[in-house]
Amino acid sequence: MNKTIRQEIFERFRAANPHPTTELNFSSPFELLIAVLLSAQATDVGVNKATAKLFPVANTPQALLDLGLEGVMEYTKTIGLYKTKSKHIIETCQILLNRHQGEVPENREALEALPGVGRKTANVVLNTAFGWPVMAVDTHIFRVSNRTKIAPGKDVREVEDKLMRFIPKEFLMDAHHWLILHGRYTCKALKPQCERCLINDLCEYKGKTV
């Protein structure tokens, strides 16, 4: 794996999907933050089903606080770990109102200070809501980076740092989405779909099925 190969990989991703974005449904930075908080160890499809009912009723910090914890849980109970996530949502809304005038801060440190928000969640919000060229490494990106050897690493932070260093700058804004979608639909955990992979000839995975 080298600079030339990485350039070709991301040129192919861009040609196939010029304007990638998250599969979570949202219409504001706050809605995205809530959706990402709910998405840990859950599917985007499951989160979208819940937020499709929740957001028309409450899609601001004050509106969610007005619902109360029990009210929020009525909408999130179909999602794994919903009790903890709902508690984090209520606490987050309170902090946003108390410290940030009800707005989602465009600041990593402030985001990571919110309950349930770690580096990955902060990076998703900074990238998708605010257009920062950052990398939110989830299980899909971790797997794809190591399998293909685009940016192998022993933990998510090492992979994130390598991706930021190795991916050509022109692709950094969208690379997060391309890699997630590639891991979700092609380079799957149990059975990678190598026969229909658009970077098959550039990938260094030893277990390739083609």
mmCIF file of C-alpha atoms in Angstrom, residues 61 91-105 109-115:
data_model
loop_
_atom_site.group_PDB
_atom_site.id
_atom_site.type_symbol
_atom_site.label_atom_id
_atom_site.label_comp_id
_atom_site.label_asym_id
_atom_site.label_seq_id
_atom_site.Cartn_x
_atom_site.Cartn_y
_atom_site.Cartn_z
ATOM 1 C CA PRO A 61 -33.075 20.702 23.614
ATOM 2 C CA GLU A 91 -28.401 15.475 30.372
ATOM 3 C CA THR A 92 -27.004 16.682 27.047
ATOM 4 C CA CYS A 93 -30.027 18.895 26.421
ATOM 5 C CA GLN A 94 -29.611 20.478 29.844
ATOM 6 C CA ILE A 95 -25.933 21.220 29.201
ATOM 7 C CA LEU A 96 -26.653 22.660 25.738
ATOM 8 C CA LEU A 97 -29.187 25.054 27.262
ATOM 9 C CA ASN A 98 -27.035 25.966 30.262
ATOM 10 C CA ARG A 99 -23.698 26.406 28.471
ATOM 11 C CA HIS A 100 -24.322 26.819 24.733
ATOM 12 C CA GLN A 101 -27.595 28.777 24.340
ATOM 13 C CA GLY A 102 -29.277 25.585 23.162
ATOM 14 C CA GLU A 103 -26.931 25.215 20.183
ATOM 15 C CA VAL A 104 -24.610 22.304 19.337
ATOM 16 C CA PRO A 105 -21.068 23.652 19.803
ATOM 17 C CA GLU A 109 -13.696 19.679 23.559
ATOM 18 C CA ALA A 110 -17.206 21.009 24.207
ATOM 19 C CA LEU A 111 -18.777 18.120 22.298
ATOM 20 C CA GLU A 112 -16.751 15.490 24.159
ATOM 21 C CA ALA A 113 -17.873 17.059 27.453
ATOM 22 C CA LEU A 114 -21.474 16.036 26.659
ATOM 23 C CA PRO A 115 -22.759 12.804 28.278
#
